[in-house]
CSV table of C-alpha atoms and ligand atoms in Angstrom, one decimal:
chain,number,residue,atom,x,y,z
A,915,UNK,CA,-1.8,14.8,-15.5
A,916,UNK,CA,-5.4,14.4,-16.8
A,917,UNK,CA,-4.2,11.4,-18.9
A,918,UNK,CA,-2.6,9.8,-15.8
A,919,UNK,CA,-5.8,10.2,-13.9
A,920,UNK,CA,-7.8,8.6,-16.7
A,921,UNK,CA,-5.4,5.7,-16.9
A,922,UNK,CA,-6.7,2.6,-15.0
A,923,UNK,CA,-4.2,1.9,-12.2
A,924,UNK,CA,-3.3,-0.8,-9.7
A,925,UNK,CA,-2.1,0.3,-6.2
A,926,UNK,CA,-0.2,-2.3,-4.3
A,927,UNK,CA,1.6,-0.3,-1.6
A,928,UNK,CA,-0.6,2.0,0.3
A,929,UNK,CA,-0.7,2.3,4.1
A,930,UNK,CA,-4.1,3.2,5.4
A,931,UNK,CA,-3.1,5.8,8.0
A,932,UNK,CA,-0.5,7.3,5.6
A,933,UNK,CA,-3.1,7.7,2.9
A,934,UNK,CA,-5.3,9.9,5.2
A,935,UNK,CA,-6.7,13.0,3.5
A,936,UNK,CA,-4.8,16.1,4.6
A,937,UNK,CA,-8.1,17.9,5.4
A,938,UNK,CA,-9.2,15.0,7.6
A,939,UNK,CA,-6.0,14.9,9.5
A,940,UNK,CA,-6.2,18.7,10.1
A,941,UNK,CA,-9.8,18.4,11.2
A,942,UNK,CA,-9.1,15.6,13.6
A,943,UNK,CA,-6.2,17.6,15.1
A,944,UNK,CA,-8.4,20.6,15.5
A,945,UNK,CA,-11.2,18.6,17.3
A,946,UNK,CA,-8.7,16.9,19.6
A,947,UNK,CA,-7.1,20.3,20.3
A,948,UNK,CA,-10.5,21.7,21.3
A,949,UNK,CA,-11.1,18.8,23.6
A,950,UNK,CA,-7.7,19.4,25.2
A,951,UNK,CA,-6.3,16.0,24.2
A,952,UNK,CA,-3.5,17.6,22.2
A,953,UNK,CA,-2.1,21.2,21.8
A,954,UNK,CA,-3.2,22.1,18.3
A,955,UNK,CA,-0.6,24.8,17.8
A,956,UNK,CA,2.2,22.2,18.6
A,957,UNK,CA,1.1,19.8,15.9
A,958,UNK,CA,-0.1,22.2,13.2
A,959,UNK,CA,3.3,22.8,11.8
A,960,UNK,CA,4.1,19.1,11.9
A,961,UNK,CA,1.1,18.3,9.8
A,962,UNK,CA,1.7,21.2,7.3
A,963,UNK,CA,5.5,20.5,6.8
A,964,UNK,CA,6.3,19.4,3.3
A,965,UNK,CA,9.8,17.9,3.5
A,966,UNK,CA,10.2,15.2,6.1
A,967,UNK,CA,13.2,13.0,6.9
A,968,UNK,CA,12.4,9.3,7.5
A,969,UNK,CA,12.7,9.9,11.3
A,970,UNK,CA,10.2,12.8,11.1
A,971,UNK,CA,7.8,10.7,9.0
A,972,UNK,CA,7.7,8.1,11.9
A,973,UNK,CA,7.1,10.9,14.4
A,974,UNK,CA,4.2,12.1,12.2
A,975,UNK,CA,2.8,8.5,12.2
A,976,UNK,CA,2.8,8.5,16.0
A,977,UNK,CA,0.8,11.7,15.9
A,978,UNK,CA,-1.6,10.4,13.2
A,979,UNK,CA,-2.2,7.3,15.3
A,980,UNK,CA,-3.2,9.4,18.3
A,981,UNK,CA,-5.7,11.2,16.1
A,982,UNK,CA,-7.1,8.1,14.2
A,983,UNK,CA,-7.0,5.1,16.5
A,984,UNK,CA,-10.7,4.8,17.5
A,985,UNK,CA,-13.3,2.8,15.7
A,986,UNK,CA,-15.3,5.7,14.2
A,987,UNK,CA,-12.2,7.3,12.7
A,988,UNK,CA,-10.7,4.1,11.4
A,989,UNK,CA,-14.0,3.5,9.6
A,990,UNK,CA,-14.1,7.1,8.3
A,991,UNK,CA,-10.5,7.1,6.9
A,992,UNK,CA,-10.9,3.7,5.3
A,993,UNK,CA,-14.0,4.9,3.5
A,994,UNK,CA,-12.3,8.2,2.4
A,995,UNK,CA,-9.1,6.5,1.3
A,996,UNK,CA,-11.0,4.0,-0.9
A,997,UNK,CA,-13.1,6.8,-2.4
A,998,UNK,CA,-10.0,8.9,-3.1
A,999,UNK,CA,-8.2,6.0,-4.9
A,1000,UNK,CA,-11.3,5.2,-6.9
A,1001,UNK,CA,-11.8,8.8,-7.9
A,1002,UNK,CA,-8.5,8.7,-9.7
A,1003,UNK,CA,-9.3,5.4,-11.5
A,1004,UNK,CA,-7.5,3.0,-9.3
A,1005,UNK,CA,-9.3,-0.2,-10.2
A,1006,UNK,CA,-7.5,-2.5,-7.8
A,1007,UNK,CA,-6.2,-1.5,-4.4
A,1008,UNK,CA,-4.3,-3.6,-2.0
A,1009,UNK,CA,-4.6,-1.6,1.2
A,1010,UNK,CA,-2.4,-2.4,4.1
A,1011,UNK,CA,-2.8,-1.5,7.7
A,1012,UNK,CA,-1.4,-2.4,11.1
A,1013,UNK,CA,-4.1,-3.8,13.3
A,1014,UNK,CA,-3.9,-1.9,16.6
A,1015,UNK,CA,-4.8,-2.4,20.3
A,1016,UNK,CA,-6.0,0.5,22.3
A,1017,UNK,CA,-7.0,-0.8,25.7
A,1018,UNK,CA,-8.3,2.5,26.9
A,1019,UNK,CA,-11.2,2.4,24.4
A,1020,UNK,CA,-11.6,-1.4,24.3
A,1021,UNK,CA,-10.0,-1.7,20.9
A,1022,UNK,CA,-8.5,-5.0,19.9
A,1023,UNK,CA,-6.7,-5.9,16.7
A,1024,UNK,CA,-9.8,-7.6,15.6
A,1025,UNK,CA,-12.2,-4.7,16.4
A,1026,UNK,CA,-9.7,-2.4,14.6
A,1027,UNK,CA,-10.0,-4.6,11.5
A,1028,UNK,CA,-13.8,-4.8,11.9
A,1029,UNK,CA,-13.8,-0.9,11.8
A,1030,UNK,CA,-11.8,-1.2,8.6
A,1031,UNK,CA,-14.4,-3.6,7.1
A,1032,UNK,CA,-17.1,-1.2,8.1
A,1033,UNK,CA,-15.3,1.6,6.3
A,1034,UNK,CA,-15.2,-0.7,3.2
A,1035,UNK,CA,-18.9,-1.3,3.4
A,1036,UNK,CA,-19.6,2.4,3.9
A,1037,UNK,CA,-18.1,3.5,0.6
A,1038,UNK,CA,-20.9,4.9,-1.5
A,1039,UNK,CA,-19.4,6.8,-4.4
A,1040,UNK,CA,-18.1,3.6,-6.1
A,1041,UNK,CA,-18.9,-0.2,-6.1
A,1042,UNK,CA,-16.4,-2.0,-3.9
A,1043,UNK,CA,-15.6,-5.6,-4.6
A,1044,UNK,CA,-13.9,-6.9,-1.6
A,1045,UNK,CA,-14.9,-10.3,-0.3
A,1046,UNK,CA,-13.4,-12.9,-2.6
A,1047,UNK,CA,-15.8,-15.7,-1.7
A,1048,UNK,CA,-18.9,-13.9,-2.5
A,1049,UNK,CA,-18.1,-11.0,-4.9
A,1050,UNK,CA,-15.8,-13.0,-7.2
A,1051,UNK,CA,-18.5,-15.5,-8.0
A,1052,UNK,CA,-19.0,-15.4,-11.7
A,1053,UNK,CA,-22.6,-14.2,-11.7
A,1054,UNK,CA,-22.0,-11.3,-9.4
A,1055,UNK,CA,-18.9,-10.3,-11.2
A,1056,UNK,CA,-20.8,-10.0,-14.4
A,1057,UNK,CA,-23.5,-7.9,-12.7
A,1058,UNK,CA,-21.0,-5.3,-11.4
A,1059,UNK,CA,-20.3,-2.7,-14.0
A,1060,UNK,CA,-16.7,-2.4,-15.2
A,1061,UNK,CA,-14.9,0.8,-14.2
A,1062,UNK,CA,-15.5,3.1,-17.0
A,1063,UNK,CA,-15.7,6.8,-16.3
A,1064,UNK,CA,-16.3,7.6,-20.0
A,1065,UNK,CA,-19.8,6.2,-20.5
A,1066,UNK,CA,-21.3,7.2,-17.2
A,1067,UNK,CA,-21.5,3.8,-15.5
A,1068,UNK,CA,-20.7,3.6,-11.8
A,1069,UNK,CA,-17.1,2.9,-11.1
A,1070,UNK,CA,-15.9,-0.2,-9.5
A,1071,UNK,CA,-12.8,-0.8,-7.4
A,1072,UNK,CA,-11.5,-4.1,-6.2
A,1073,UNK,CA,-10.1,-3.8,-2.6
A,1074,UNK,CA,-8.0,-6.4,-0.9
A,1075,UNK,CA,-6.3,-6.1,2.4
A,1076,UNK,CA,-2.8,-6.8,3.8
A,1077,UNK,CA,-2.2,-6.8,7.5
A,1078,UNK,CA,1.0,-5.1,8.5
A,1079,UNK,CA,3.3,-6.1,11.3
A,1080,UNK,CA,5.0,-3.1,12.8
A,1081,UNK,CA,8.7,-3.5,13.4
A,1082,UNK,CA,8.2,-2.4,17.0
A,1083,UNK,CA,6.1,-5.5,17.7
A,1084,UNK,CA,7.2,-8.7,19.5
A,1085,UNK,CA,7.1,-12.2,17.9
A,1086,UNK,CA,3.9,-12.9,19.8
A,1087,UNK,CA,2.2,-9.7,18.6
A,1088,UNK,CA,3.3,-10.4,15.0
A,1089,UNK,CA,1.8,-13.9,15.3
A,1090,UNK,CA,-1.4,-12.4,16.6
A,1091,UNK,CA,-1.6,-10.3,13.4
A,1092,UNK,CA,-1.0,-13.3,11.2
A,1093,UNK,CA,-3.6,-15.4,13.0
A,1094,UNK,CA,-6.1,-12.5,12.6
A,1095,UNK,CA,-5.3,-12.3,8.9
A,1096,UNK,CA,-6.0,-16.1,8.5
A,1097,UNK,CA,-9.3,-15.6,10.3
A,1098,UNK,CA,-10.2,-12.7,8.0
A,1099,UNK,CA,-9.4,-14.4,4.7
A,1100,UNK,CA,-13.0,-14.6,3.7
A,1101,UNK,CA,-13.2,-10.8,4.0
A,1102,UNK,CA,-10.5,-10.1,1.5
A,1103,UNK,CA,-7.3,-10.3,3.6
A,1104,UNK,CA,-4.7,-11.8,1.3
A,1105,UNK,CA,-1.4,-11.4,3.1
A,1106,UNK,CA,1.1,-9.8,5.5
A,1107,UNK,CA,3.3,-6.8,5.2
A,1108,UNK,CA,6.3,-6.0,7.4
A,1109,UNK,CA,6.7,-2.3,7.8
A,1110,UNK,CA,7.4,0.4,10.4
A,1111,UNK,CA,10.5,2.4,11.3
A,1112,UNK,CA,13.3,0.5,9.5
A,1113,UNK,CA,15.9,1.3,12.1
A,1114,UNK,CA,13.9,-0.4,14.8
A,1115,UNK,CA,13.7,-4.2,15.5
A,1116,UNK,CA,15.4,-7.3,14.2
A,1117,UNK,CA,14.4,-9.6,11.3
A,1118,UNK,CA,14.6,-12.7,13.5
A,1119,UNK,CA,11.8,-11.3,15.7
A,1120,UNK,CA,9.3,-11.4,12.8
A,1121,UNK,CA,10.6,-14.4,10.9
A,1122,UNK,CA,8.5,-17.0,12.9
A,1123,UNK,CA,5.3,-15.2,12.2
A,1124,UNK,CA,6.2,-14.6,8.5
A,1125,UNK,CA,7.0,-18.3,8.1
A,1126,UNK,CA,3.8,-19.2,9.8
A,1127,UNK,CA,1.9,-16.9,7.4
A,1128,UNK,CA,3.6,-18.5,4.4
A,1129,UNK,CA,2.9,-22.0,5.6
A,1130,UNK,CA,-0.7,-21.2,5.8
A,1131,UNK,CA,-0.9,-19.7,2.3
A,1132,UNK,CA,-0.8,-16.0,3.0
A,1133,UNK,CA,1.2,-13.8,0.7
A,1134,UNK,CA,4.1,-11.8,2.2
A,1135,UNK,CA,5.6,-8.5,1.1
A,1136,UNK,CA,8.4,-6.9,3.0
A,1137,UNK,CA,9.7,-3.3,3.4
A,1138,UNK,CA,13.3,-4.1,2.4
A,1139,UNK,CA,16.3,-1.9,2.2
A,1140,UNK,CA,14.7,1.4,3.1
A,1141,UNK,CA,17.9,2.0,5.1
A,1142,UNK,CA,21.3,0.5,4.7
A,1143,UNK,CA,21.2,-2.9,6.4
A,1144,UNK,CA,23.1,-5.4,4.2
A,1145,UNK,CA,22.6,-8.4,6.5
A,1146,UNK,CA,18.9,-7.9,6.8
A,1147,UNK,CA,18.4,-7.3,3.1
A,1148,UNK,CA,20.1,-10.6,2.3
A,1149,UNK,CA,18.0,-12.4,4.9
A,1150,UNK,CA,14.8,-10.9,3.6
A,1151,UNK,CA,15.7,-11.9,0.0
A,1152,UNK,CA,16.6,-15.4,1.1
A,1153,UNK,CA,13.0,-15.6,2.6
A,1154,UNK,CA,11.8,-15.1,-1.1
A,1155,UNK,CA,8.8,-12.9,-0.3
A,1156,UNK,CA,6.2,-12.5,-3.1
A,1157,UNK,CA,7.1,-8.7,-3.3
A,1158,UNK,CA,9.3,-6.2,-1.7
A,1159,UNK,CA,8.8,-2.5,-1.1
A,1160,UNK,CA,11.4,0.3,-1.7
A,1161,UNK,CA,14.8,-1.6,-2.3
A,1162,UNK,CA,16.6,1.7,-1.9
A,1163,UNK,CA,19.9,0.6,-0.3
A,1164,UNK,CA,20.6,-2.5,-2.4
A,1165,UNK,CA,24.1,-3.5,-3.2
A,1166,UNK,CA,25.3,-5.5,-6.2
A,1167,UNK,CA,24.6,-8.9,-4.5
A,1168,UNK,CA,21.2,-7.8,-3.5
A,1169,UNK,CA,20.2,-6.8,-7.0
A,1170,UNK,CA,21.5,-10.2,-8.2
A,1171,UNK,CA,19.5,-12.1,-5.7
A,1172,UNK,CA,16.3,-10.0,-6.3
A,1173,UNK,CA,16.6,-10.6,-10.1
A,1174,UNK,CA,17.5,-14.3,-9.6
A,1175,UNK,CA,14.3,-14.8,-7.6
A,1176,UNK,CA,12.4,-12.4,-9.9
A,1177,UNK,CA,10.8,-10.6,-6.9
A,1178,UNK,CA,8.5,-7.7,-7.9
A,1179,UNK,CA,9.4,-4.3,-6.4
A,1180,UNK,CA,6.8,-1.8,-5.2
A,1181,UNK,CA,8.4,1.5,-6.2
A,1182,UNK,CA,7.3,4.7,-4.3
A,1183,UNK,CA,9.1,7.5,-6.0
A,1184,UNK,CA,7.8,10.6,-4.1
A,1185,UNK,CA,8.2,8.8,-0.7
A,1186,UNK,CA,11.8,7.8,-1.5
A,1187,UNK,CA,12.7,11.4,-2.6
A,1188,UNK,CA,10.9,13.2,0.3
A,1189,UNK,CA,12.5,11.0,2.9
A,1190,UNK,CA,15.8,11.2,1.1
A,1191,UNK,CA,16.1,7.4,0.9
A,1192,UNK,CA,17.2,8.1,-2.7
A,1193,UNK,CA,19.0,11.4,-3.3
A,1194,UNK,CA,17.3,12.2,-6.6
A,1195,UNK,CA,15.2,10.7,-9.4
A,1196,UNK,CA,18.3,10.7,-11.7
A,1197,UNK,CA,19.8,8.0,-9.6
A,1198,UNK,CA,16.6,6.1,-8.7
A,1199,UNK,CA,16.7,2.4,-9.2
A,1200,UNK,CA,13.4,2.6,-11.2
A,1201,UNK,CA,15.4,3.2,-14.3
A,1202,UNK,CA,17.7,0.1,-14.0
A,1203,UNK,CA,14.9,-2.2,-13.1
A,1204,UNK,CA,12.6,-0.8,-15.8
A,1205,UNK,CA,15.3,-1.2,-18.5
A,1206,UNK,CA,16.1,-4.7,-17.2
A,1207,UNK,CA,12.3,-5.5,-17.5
A,1208,UNK,CA,12.3,-6.5,-13.9
A,1209,UNK,CA,8.8,-6.7,-12.4
A,1210,UNK,CA,8.0,-3.3,-10.8
A,1211,UNK,CA,4.9,-1.4,-9.8
A,1212,UNK,CA,4.5,2.3,-9.1
A,1213,UNK,CA,2.8,3.0,-5.7
A,1214,UNK,CA,2.1,5.9,-3.4
A,1215,UNK,CA,3.2,4.5,0.0
A,1216,UNK,CA,1.5,7.3,2.0
A,1217,UNK,CA,-0.5,9.6,-0.3
A,1218,UNK,CA,-1.6,11.8,2.5
A,1219,UNK,CA,1.7,12.1,4.3
A,1220,UNK,CA,3.6,12.8,1.0
A,1221,UNK,CA,0.9,14.8,-0.7
A,1222,UNK,CA,0.8,12.6,-3.7
A,1223,UNK,CA,-1.6,10.4,-5.7
A,1224,UNK,CA,-1.0,7.3,-7.9
A,1225,UNK,CA,-1.7,9.5,-11.0
A,1226,UNK,CA,1.0,11.8,-9.8
A,1227,UNK,CA,3.4,9.0,-9.4
A,1228,UNK,CA,2.9,8.0,-13.0
A,1229,UNK,CA,3.4,11.7,-14.0
A,1230,UNK,CA,6.6,11.9,-12.0
A,1231,UNK,CA,7.9,8.6,-13.6
A,1232,UNK,CA,6.9,9.8,-17.1
A,1233,UNK,CA,8.9,13.1,-16.8
A,1234,UNK,CA,11.8,11.7,-14.9
A,1235,UNK,CA,12.4,8.6,-17.0
A,1236,UNK,CA,11.0,9.7,-20.3
A,1237,UNK,CA,8.0,7.3,-20.5
A,1238,UNK,CA,5.4,7.9,-23.2
A,1239,UNK,CA,1.7,7.0,-22.9
A,1240,UNK,CA,2.2,3.6,-24.3
A,1241,UNK,CA,4.9,2.8,-21.8
A,1242,UNK,CA,2.9,4.1,-18.9
A,1243,UNK,CA,-0.1,2.1,-20.0
A,1244,UNK,CA,2.0,-1.1,-20.2
A,1245,UNK,CA,3.6,-0.3,-16.8
A,1246,UNK,CA,0.1,0.1,-15.2
A,1247,UNK,CA,-1.2,-3.1,-16.9
A,1248,UNK,CA,1.8,-5.2,-15.9
A,1249,UNK,CA,1.0,-4.6,-12.3
A,1250,UNK,CA,-1.9,-7.0,-12.6
A,1251,UNK,CA,0.5,-9.9,-12.7
A,1252,UNK,CA,1.9,-9.0,-9.3
A,1253,UNK,CA,-1.4,-8.6,-7.3
A,1254,UNK,CA,-2.1,-11.2,-4.6
A,1255,UNK,CA,-5.8,-11.7,-5.7
A,1256,UNK,CA,-6.8,-14.7,-7.7
A,1257,UNK,CA,-6.8,-15.4,-11.4
A,1258,UNK,CA,-10.5,-14.4,-11.8
A,1259,UNK,CA,-9.7,-10.9,-10.6
A,1260,UNK,CA,-6.6,-10.7,-12.8
A,1261,UNK,CA,-8.8,-11.6,-15.8
A,1262,UNK,CA,-11.3,-8.9,-14.9
A,1263,UNK,CA,-8.5,-6.4,-14.6
A,1264,UNK,CA,-7.1,-7.3,-18.0
A,1265,UNK,CA,-10.5,-6.7,-19.5
A,1266,UNK,CA,-10.7,-3.3,-17.9
A,1267,UNK,CA,-7.3,-2.4,-19.3
A,1268,UNK,CA,-8.1,-3.8,-22.8
A,1269,UNK,CA,-11.3,-1.7,-22.8
A,1270,UNK,CA,-9.4,1.4,-21.8
A,1271,UNK,CA,-6.8,0.9,-24.5
A,1272,UNK,CA,-9.0,2.3,-27.3
A,1273,UNK,CA,-10.1,5.3,-25.3
A,1274,UNK,CA,-6.7,6.4,-24.0
A,1275,UNK,CA,-4.9,6.8,-27.4
B,2744,6MZ,C1,8.0,1.8,6.6
B,2744,6MZ,C2,5.8,2.7,6.8
B,2744,6MZ,C3,6.1,3.6,5.8
B,2744,6MZ,O1,-0.5,0.7,9.2
B,2744,6MZ,O2,-1.2,2.6,10.7
B,2744,6MZ,N1,4.6,2.9,7.2
B,2744,6MZ,N2,6.7,1.8,7.2
B,2744,6MZ,N3,8.3,2.7,5.7
B,2744,6MZ,C4,7.5,3.7,5.3
B,2744,6MZ,N4,7.9,4.6,4.4
B,2744,6MZ,C5,7.8,6.0,4.5
B,2744,6MZ,N5,5.0,4.4,5.6
B,2744,6MZ,C6,4.1,3.9,6.4
B,2744,6MZ,O3,-0.3,3.1,8.4
B,2744,6MZ,C7,0.8,3.8,8.9
B,2744,6MZ,C8,2.0,2.8,9.3
B,2744,6MZ,O4,2.5,2.2,8.1
B,2744,6MZ,C9,3.9,2.0,8.2
B,2744,6MZ,C10,4.3,2.5,9.6
B,2744,6MZ,O5,4.3,1.4,10.5
B,2744,6MZ,C11,3.2,3.5,9.9
B,2744,6MZ,O6,3.0,3.7,11.3
B,2744,6MZ,P1,-1.2,2.0,9.3
B,2744,6MZ,O7,-2.5,2.1,8.6
């Protein structure tokens, strides 16, 4: 595990609220319990539970959102989540979150995102490179130390943001999120994710907003095939998104199409097993895709909810699929090619991995 922690890693599928620290979630629940907003004893076991079906996961998200959807908490969890990823040598993080309205406290989707940005700026344990138009300028890039735990320099993490459309949202709400993403491009927002309870909603509801996003140069990644829904899977693949997440319930035609378009897959092993989207690692599609050299990237999905970390996902993959250190290193490095940030960032990341090669042998 220590080796997996030292390995530089790229995280491309992490939901902000799902990555919340267990201790923070517990503390927030206790405080709201004391204030009488919730009944702590009712939610305690929900938070502590280890195995959760997909349905239970979405019930837990409803609870998490009650606890976290205010500006101060959104800022706090953003800061903590980035610090946690950086502490396990994640060198590039594409963090996704669903901009939320909460009229009772004057929260708009924009002010929610401003709180996220504040959280980014509040990170103190590591240098955060997040705004493409100022931080990626050559001079500043040179001046920021390269992530290197071994020789005592400060760590650096690149953070980029994806705004999620929740499948419960209307076309108009989805469009509002896309427009917000476009307005926030200078602050490191690169694209749009479609997520939320996969048994809710219809593809055609989000399609106009996703097309609008693409027309305006935003990248798109879709949660695809988390439940059996052959028509939707085909429609999503025909959209040719830049990446898909999960791909658990794909049939032969879906694999063909995915491979034909060479769409990278964000693989979340622990999440898939805990939610029983895949019955066991023995039959997980990681193995086929890996052997076919199809583009894949290991990700956490919801590190807090599933009590995992990206280092742990590498460890799980190594033991389930017999990967050695060399293979794990290459798998982690390959992920650079599927990030949504520009070539300058990709070059920097390649350098980080090249420097790490010698030390990790
Ligand atoms: C689909 C998921 C998810 O956006 O509030 N989310 N959507 N499948 C999953 N697999 C388990 N895990 C998380 O983070 C939490 C939200 O991300 C989506 C859900 O919409 C969830 O409410 P944010 O930061």
